[in-house]
Short mmCIF file of C-alpha atoms in Angstrom, two decimals:
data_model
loop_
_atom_site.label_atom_id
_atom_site.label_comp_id
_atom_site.label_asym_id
_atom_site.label_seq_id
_atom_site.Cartn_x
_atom_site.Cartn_y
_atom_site.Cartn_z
CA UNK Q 1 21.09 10.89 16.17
CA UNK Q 2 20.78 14.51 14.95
CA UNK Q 3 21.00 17.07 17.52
CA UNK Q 4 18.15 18.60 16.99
CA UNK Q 5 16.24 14.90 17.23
CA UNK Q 6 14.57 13.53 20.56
CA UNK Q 7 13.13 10.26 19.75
CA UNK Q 8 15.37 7.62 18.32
CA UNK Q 9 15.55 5.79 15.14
CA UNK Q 10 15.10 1.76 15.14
CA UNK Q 11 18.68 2.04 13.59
CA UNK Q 12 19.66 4.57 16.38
CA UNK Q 13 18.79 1.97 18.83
CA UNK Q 14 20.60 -0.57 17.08
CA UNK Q 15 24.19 1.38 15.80
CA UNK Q 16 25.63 1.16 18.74
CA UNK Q 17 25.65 -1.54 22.09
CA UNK Q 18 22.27 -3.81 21.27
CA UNK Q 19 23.76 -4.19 17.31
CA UNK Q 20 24.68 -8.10 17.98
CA UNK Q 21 21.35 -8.21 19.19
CA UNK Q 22 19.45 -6.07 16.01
CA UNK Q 23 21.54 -8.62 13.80
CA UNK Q 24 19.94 -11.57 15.21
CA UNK Q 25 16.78 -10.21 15.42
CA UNK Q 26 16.50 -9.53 11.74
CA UNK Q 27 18.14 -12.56 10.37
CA UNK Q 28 15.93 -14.89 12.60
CA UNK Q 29 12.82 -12.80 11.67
CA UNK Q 30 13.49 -12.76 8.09
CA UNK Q 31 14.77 -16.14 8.12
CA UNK Q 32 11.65 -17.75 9.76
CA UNK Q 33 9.16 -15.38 7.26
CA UNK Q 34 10.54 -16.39 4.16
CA UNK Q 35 10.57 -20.13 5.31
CA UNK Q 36 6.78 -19.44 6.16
CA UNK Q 37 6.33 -18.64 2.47
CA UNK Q 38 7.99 -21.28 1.06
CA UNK Q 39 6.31 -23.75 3.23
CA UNK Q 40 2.90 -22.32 2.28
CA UNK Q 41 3.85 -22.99 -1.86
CA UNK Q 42 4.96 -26.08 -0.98
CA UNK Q 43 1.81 -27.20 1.12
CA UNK Q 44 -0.35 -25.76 -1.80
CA UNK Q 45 1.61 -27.51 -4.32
CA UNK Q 46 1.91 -30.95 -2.44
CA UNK Q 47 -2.28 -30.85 -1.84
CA UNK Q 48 -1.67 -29.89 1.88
CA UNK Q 49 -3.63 -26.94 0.93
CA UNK Q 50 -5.52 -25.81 -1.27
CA UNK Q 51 -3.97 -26.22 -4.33
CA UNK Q 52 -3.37 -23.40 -7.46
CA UNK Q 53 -6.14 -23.27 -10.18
CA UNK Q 54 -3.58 -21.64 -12.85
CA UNK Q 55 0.04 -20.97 -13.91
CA UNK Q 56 -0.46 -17.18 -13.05
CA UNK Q 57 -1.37 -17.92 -9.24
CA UNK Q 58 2.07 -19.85 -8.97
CA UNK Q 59 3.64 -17.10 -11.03
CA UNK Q 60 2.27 -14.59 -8.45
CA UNK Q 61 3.32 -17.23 -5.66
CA UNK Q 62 7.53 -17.21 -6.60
CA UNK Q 63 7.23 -13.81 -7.57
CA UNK Q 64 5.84 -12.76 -3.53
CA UNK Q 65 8.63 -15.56 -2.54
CA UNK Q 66 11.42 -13.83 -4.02
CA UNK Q 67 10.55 -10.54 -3.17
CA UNK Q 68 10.49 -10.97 0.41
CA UNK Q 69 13.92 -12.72 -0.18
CA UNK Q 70 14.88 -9.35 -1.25
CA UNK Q 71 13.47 -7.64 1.44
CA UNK Q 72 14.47 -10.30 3.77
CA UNK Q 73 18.13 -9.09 2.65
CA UNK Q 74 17.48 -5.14 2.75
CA UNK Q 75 16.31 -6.11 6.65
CA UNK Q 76 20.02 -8.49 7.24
CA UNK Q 77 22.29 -5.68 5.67
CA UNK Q 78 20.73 -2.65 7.15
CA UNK Q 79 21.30 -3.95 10.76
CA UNK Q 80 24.71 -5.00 9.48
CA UNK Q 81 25.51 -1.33 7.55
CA UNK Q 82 24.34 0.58 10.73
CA UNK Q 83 23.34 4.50 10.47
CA UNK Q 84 26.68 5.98 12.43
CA UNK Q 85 28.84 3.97 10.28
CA UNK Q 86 27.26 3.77 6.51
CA UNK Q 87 24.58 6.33 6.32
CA UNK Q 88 23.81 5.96 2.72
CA UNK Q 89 24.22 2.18 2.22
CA UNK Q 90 21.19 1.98 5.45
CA UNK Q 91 19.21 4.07 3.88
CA UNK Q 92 19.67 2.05 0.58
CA UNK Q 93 19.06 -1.28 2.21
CA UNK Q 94 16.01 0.48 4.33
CA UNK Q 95 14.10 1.13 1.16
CA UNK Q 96 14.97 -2.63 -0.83
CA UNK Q 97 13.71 -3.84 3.04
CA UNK Q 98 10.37 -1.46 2.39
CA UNK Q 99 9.48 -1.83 -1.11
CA UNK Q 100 10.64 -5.96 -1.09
CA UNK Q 101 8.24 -6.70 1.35
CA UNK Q 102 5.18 -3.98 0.10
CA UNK Q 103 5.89 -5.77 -3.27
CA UNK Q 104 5.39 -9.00 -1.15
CA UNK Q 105 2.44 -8.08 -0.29
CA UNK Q 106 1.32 -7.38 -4.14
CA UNK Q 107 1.77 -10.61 -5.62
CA UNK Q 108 0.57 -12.74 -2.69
CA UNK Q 109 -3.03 -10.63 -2.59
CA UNK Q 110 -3.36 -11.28 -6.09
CA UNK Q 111 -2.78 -14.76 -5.61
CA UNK Q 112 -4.83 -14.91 -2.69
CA UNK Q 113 -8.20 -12.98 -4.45
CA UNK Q 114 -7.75 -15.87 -7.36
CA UNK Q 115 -7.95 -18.43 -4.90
CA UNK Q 116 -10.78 -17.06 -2.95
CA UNK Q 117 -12.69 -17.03 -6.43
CA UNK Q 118 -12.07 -20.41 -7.09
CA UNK Q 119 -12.54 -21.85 -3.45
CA UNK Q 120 -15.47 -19.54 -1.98
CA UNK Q 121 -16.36 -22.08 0.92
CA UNK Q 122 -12.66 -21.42 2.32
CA UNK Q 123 -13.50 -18.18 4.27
CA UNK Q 124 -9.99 -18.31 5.30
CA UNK Q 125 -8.52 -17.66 2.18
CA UNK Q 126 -10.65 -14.75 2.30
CA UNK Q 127 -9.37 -13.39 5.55
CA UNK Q 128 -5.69 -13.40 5.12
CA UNK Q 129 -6.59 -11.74 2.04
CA UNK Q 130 -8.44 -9.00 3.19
CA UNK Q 131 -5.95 -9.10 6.12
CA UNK Q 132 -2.83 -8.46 3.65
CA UNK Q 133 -4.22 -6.05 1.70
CA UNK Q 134 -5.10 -3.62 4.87
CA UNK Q 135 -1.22 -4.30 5.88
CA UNK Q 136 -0.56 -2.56 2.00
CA UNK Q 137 -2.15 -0.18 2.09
CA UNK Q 138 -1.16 1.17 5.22
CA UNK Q 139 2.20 0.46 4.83
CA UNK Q 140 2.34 2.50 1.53
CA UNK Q 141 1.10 5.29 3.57
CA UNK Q 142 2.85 5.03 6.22
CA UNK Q 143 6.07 4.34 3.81
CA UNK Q 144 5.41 7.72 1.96
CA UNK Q 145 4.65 10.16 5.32
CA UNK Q 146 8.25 8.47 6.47
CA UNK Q 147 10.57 9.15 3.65
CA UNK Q 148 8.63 12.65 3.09
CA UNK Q 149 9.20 13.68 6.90
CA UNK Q 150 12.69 12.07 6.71
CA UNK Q 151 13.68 14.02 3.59
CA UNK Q 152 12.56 17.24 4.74
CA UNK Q 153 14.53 16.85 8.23
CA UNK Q 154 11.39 16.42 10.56
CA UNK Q 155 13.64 13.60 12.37
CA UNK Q 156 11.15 13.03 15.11
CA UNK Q 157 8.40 12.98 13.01
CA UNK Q 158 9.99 10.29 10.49
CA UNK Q 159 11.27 8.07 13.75
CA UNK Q 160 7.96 7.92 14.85
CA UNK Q 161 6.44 6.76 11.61
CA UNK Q 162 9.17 4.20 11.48
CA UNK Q 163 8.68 2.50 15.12
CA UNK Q 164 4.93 2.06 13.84
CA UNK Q 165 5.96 0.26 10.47
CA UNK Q 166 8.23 -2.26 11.87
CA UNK Q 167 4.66 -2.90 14.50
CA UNK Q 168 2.38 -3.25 11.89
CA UNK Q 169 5.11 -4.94 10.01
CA UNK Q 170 5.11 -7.71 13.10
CA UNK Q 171 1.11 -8.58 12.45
CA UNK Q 172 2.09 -9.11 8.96
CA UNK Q 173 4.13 -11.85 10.04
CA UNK Q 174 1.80 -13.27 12.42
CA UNK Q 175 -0.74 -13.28 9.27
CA UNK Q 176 0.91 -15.99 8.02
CA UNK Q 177 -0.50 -18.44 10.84
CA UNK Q 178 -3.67 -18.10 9.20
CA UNK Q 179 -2.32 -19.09 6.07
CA UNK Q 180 -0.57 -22.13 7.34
CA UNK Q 181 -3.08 -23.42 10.23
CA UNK Q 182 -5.45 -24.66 7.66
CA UNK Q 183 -3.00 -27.90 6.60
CA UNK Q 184 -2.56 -28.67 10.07
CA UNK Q 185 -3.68 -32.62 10.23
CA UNK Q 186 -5.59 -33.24 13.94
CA UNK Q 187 -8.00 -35.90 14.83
CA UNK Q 188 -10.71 -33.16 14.72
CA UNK Q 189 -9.43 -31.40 11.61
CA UNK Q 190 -8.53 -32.09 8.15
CA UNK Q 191 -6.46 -30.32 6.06
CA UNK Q 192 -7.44 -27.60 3.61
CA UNK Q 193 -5.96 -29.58 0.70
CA UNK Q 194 -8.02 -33.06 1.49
CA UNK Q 195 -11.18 -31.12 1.89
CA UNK Q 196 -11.39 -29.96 -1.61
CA UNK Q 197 -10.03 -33.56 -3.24
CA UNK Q 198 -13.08 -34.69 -1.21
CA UNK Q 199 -15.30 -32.17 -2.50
CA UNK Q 200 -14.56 -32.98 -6.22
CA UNK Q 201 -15.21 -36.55 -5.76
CA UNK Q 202 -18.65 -35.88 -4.03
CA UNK Q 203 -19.90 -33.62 -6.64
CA UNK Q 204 -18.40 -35.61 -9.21
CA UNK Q 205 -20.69 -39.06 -7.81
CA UNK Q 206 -23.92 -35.93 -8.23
CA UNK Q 207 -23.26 -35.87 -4.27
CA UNK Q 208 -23.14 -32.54 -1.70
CA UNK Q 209 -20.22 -30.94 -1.55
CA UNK Q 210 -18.68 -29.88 2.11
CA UNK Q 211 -19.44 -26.11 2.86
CA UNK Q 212 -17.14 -25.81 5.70
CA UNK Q 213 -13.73 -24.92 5.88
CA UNK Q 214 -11.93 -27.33 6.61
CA UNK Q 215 -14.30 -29.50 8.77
CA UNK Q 216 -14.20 -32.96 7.48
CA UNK Q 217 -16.77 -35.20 6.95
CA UNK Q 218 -19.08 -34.53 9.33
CA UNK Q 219 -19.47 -31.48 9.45
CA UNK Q 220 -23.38 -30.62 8.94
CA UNK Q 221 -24.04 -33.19 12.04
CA UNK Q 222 -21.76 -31.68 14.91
CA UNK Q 223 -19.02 -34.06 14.58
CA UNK Q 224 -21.38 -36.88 14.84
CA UNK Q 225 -21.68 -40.00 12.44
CA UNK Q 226 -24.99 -39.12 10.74
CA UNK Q 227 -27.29 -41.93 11.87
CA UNK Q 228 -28.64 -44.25 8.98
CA UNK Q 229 -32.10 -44.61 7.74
CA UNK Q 230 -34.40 -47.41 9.14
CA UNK Q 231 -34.43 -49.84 6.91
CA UNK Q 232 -38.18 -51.60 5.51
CA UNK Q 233 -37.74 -55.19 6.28
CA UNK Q 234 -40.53 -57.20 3.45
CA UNK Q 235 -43.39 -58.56 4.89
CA UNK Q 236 -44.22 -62.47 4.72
CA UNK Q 237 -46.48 -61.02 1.88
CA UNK Q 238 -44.14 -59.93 -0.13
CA UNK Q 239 -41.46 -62.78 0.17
CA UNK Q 240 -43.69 -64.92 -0.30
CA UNK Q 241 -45.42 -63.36 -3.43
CA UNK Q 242 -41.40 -63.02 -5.00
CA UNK Q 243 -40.35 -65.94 -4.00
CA UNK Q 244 -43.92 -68.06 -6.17
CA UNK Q 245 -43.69 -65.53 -8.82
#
């Protein structure tokens, strides 16, 4: 810390005695997001969920994939290269940490707004968008104010910007629950992915589509088997009348 600084850095805290702990903290987080991401293109690409429309939403897909990998390693080395010991090398890594996951961010709200065009009854899609993009662009602001204060020497200033990053930074995470919940196979839910195959063979027999997310067949009759239609049973009139003529 400089000696002119009162509140600590994350780094500060993590330079010194807790830095075994910082380590694991970061690899496990970052380990356990980037899994999260490639479980989510692999749900979407296995039908789980639901499923790309076009080569450019997959494109934006690996692209948000690999730079949170890149992120995910800016995180891993700067709690390795602590602050006492390799000033400029943490700083470095801070920023590929920053801009990786802001970058992230990018590429899976792009693919997210294409899917929400294609799949409008999926309010969820929707929500994690809307959801990511208000973690953007507060992050970008938040990002700028830090380095600015940090640059000019306004140490407290910059460390308090930082602790509210990495917080925001933590619903991020949590964001993708939303994203993943929807493939989630229960005996009252079925998954994102099976919905829409349903949905295309409906309309495709000039039937209604579903116009819930997610809620399976029954959905317009509150989980109830829709009852069917009395059926006419033919009068002794009429057999007899088909049967003589």
């Amino acid at each position: 810390m400089d000696a002119t600084q009162d509140i600590a850095y994350i780094s500060d805290v993590g330079a010194f005695g807790l830095k075994p702990l910082f380590i694991t903290g970061c690899v496990v987080t970052t380990v356990f997001l980037d899994l999260s991401l490639i479980s989510e293109r692999w749900l979407r690409h296995t039908g789980q969920l639901s499923m790309n429309t076009s080569r450019a939403q997959k494109i934006l897909s690996i692209l948000g994939i690999l730079f949170a990998i890149a992120g995910s390693a800016g995180l891993i080395l700067l709690s390795i290269f602590d602050t006492y010991h390799h000033d400029r090398m943490h700083d470095g890594f801070l920023l590929l940490f920053i801009a990786g996951f802001i970058l992230n961010a990018v590429f899976i709200c792009a693919e997210y707004q294409r899917l929400g065009i294609h799949y409008r009854n999926h309010r969820i899609l929707r929500i994690s968008f809307w959801i990511k993009l208000a973690f953007l662009l507060i992050e970008v602001v938040l990002a700028i104010v830090f380095v600015a204060t940090n640059w000019t020497e306004k140490y407290n200033v910059a460390a308090v910007f930082e602790w509210v990053i990495a917080f925001i930074f933590t619903f991020y995470i949590l964001s993708y629950i939303i994203d993943l919940l929807p493939s989630v196979r229960t005996k009252h839910h079925v998954p994102q992915g099976f919905v829409d195959r349903a949905e295309m063979a409906m309309t495709d027999r000039g039937g209604e589509p579903l116009t819930t997310d997610s809620a399976g067949p029954y959905q317009n009759s509150n989980g109830h088997r829709p009852e069917k239609p009395p059926q006419r049973h033919k009068s002794w009139r009429m057999k007899f009348m088909s049967r003589n003529f």
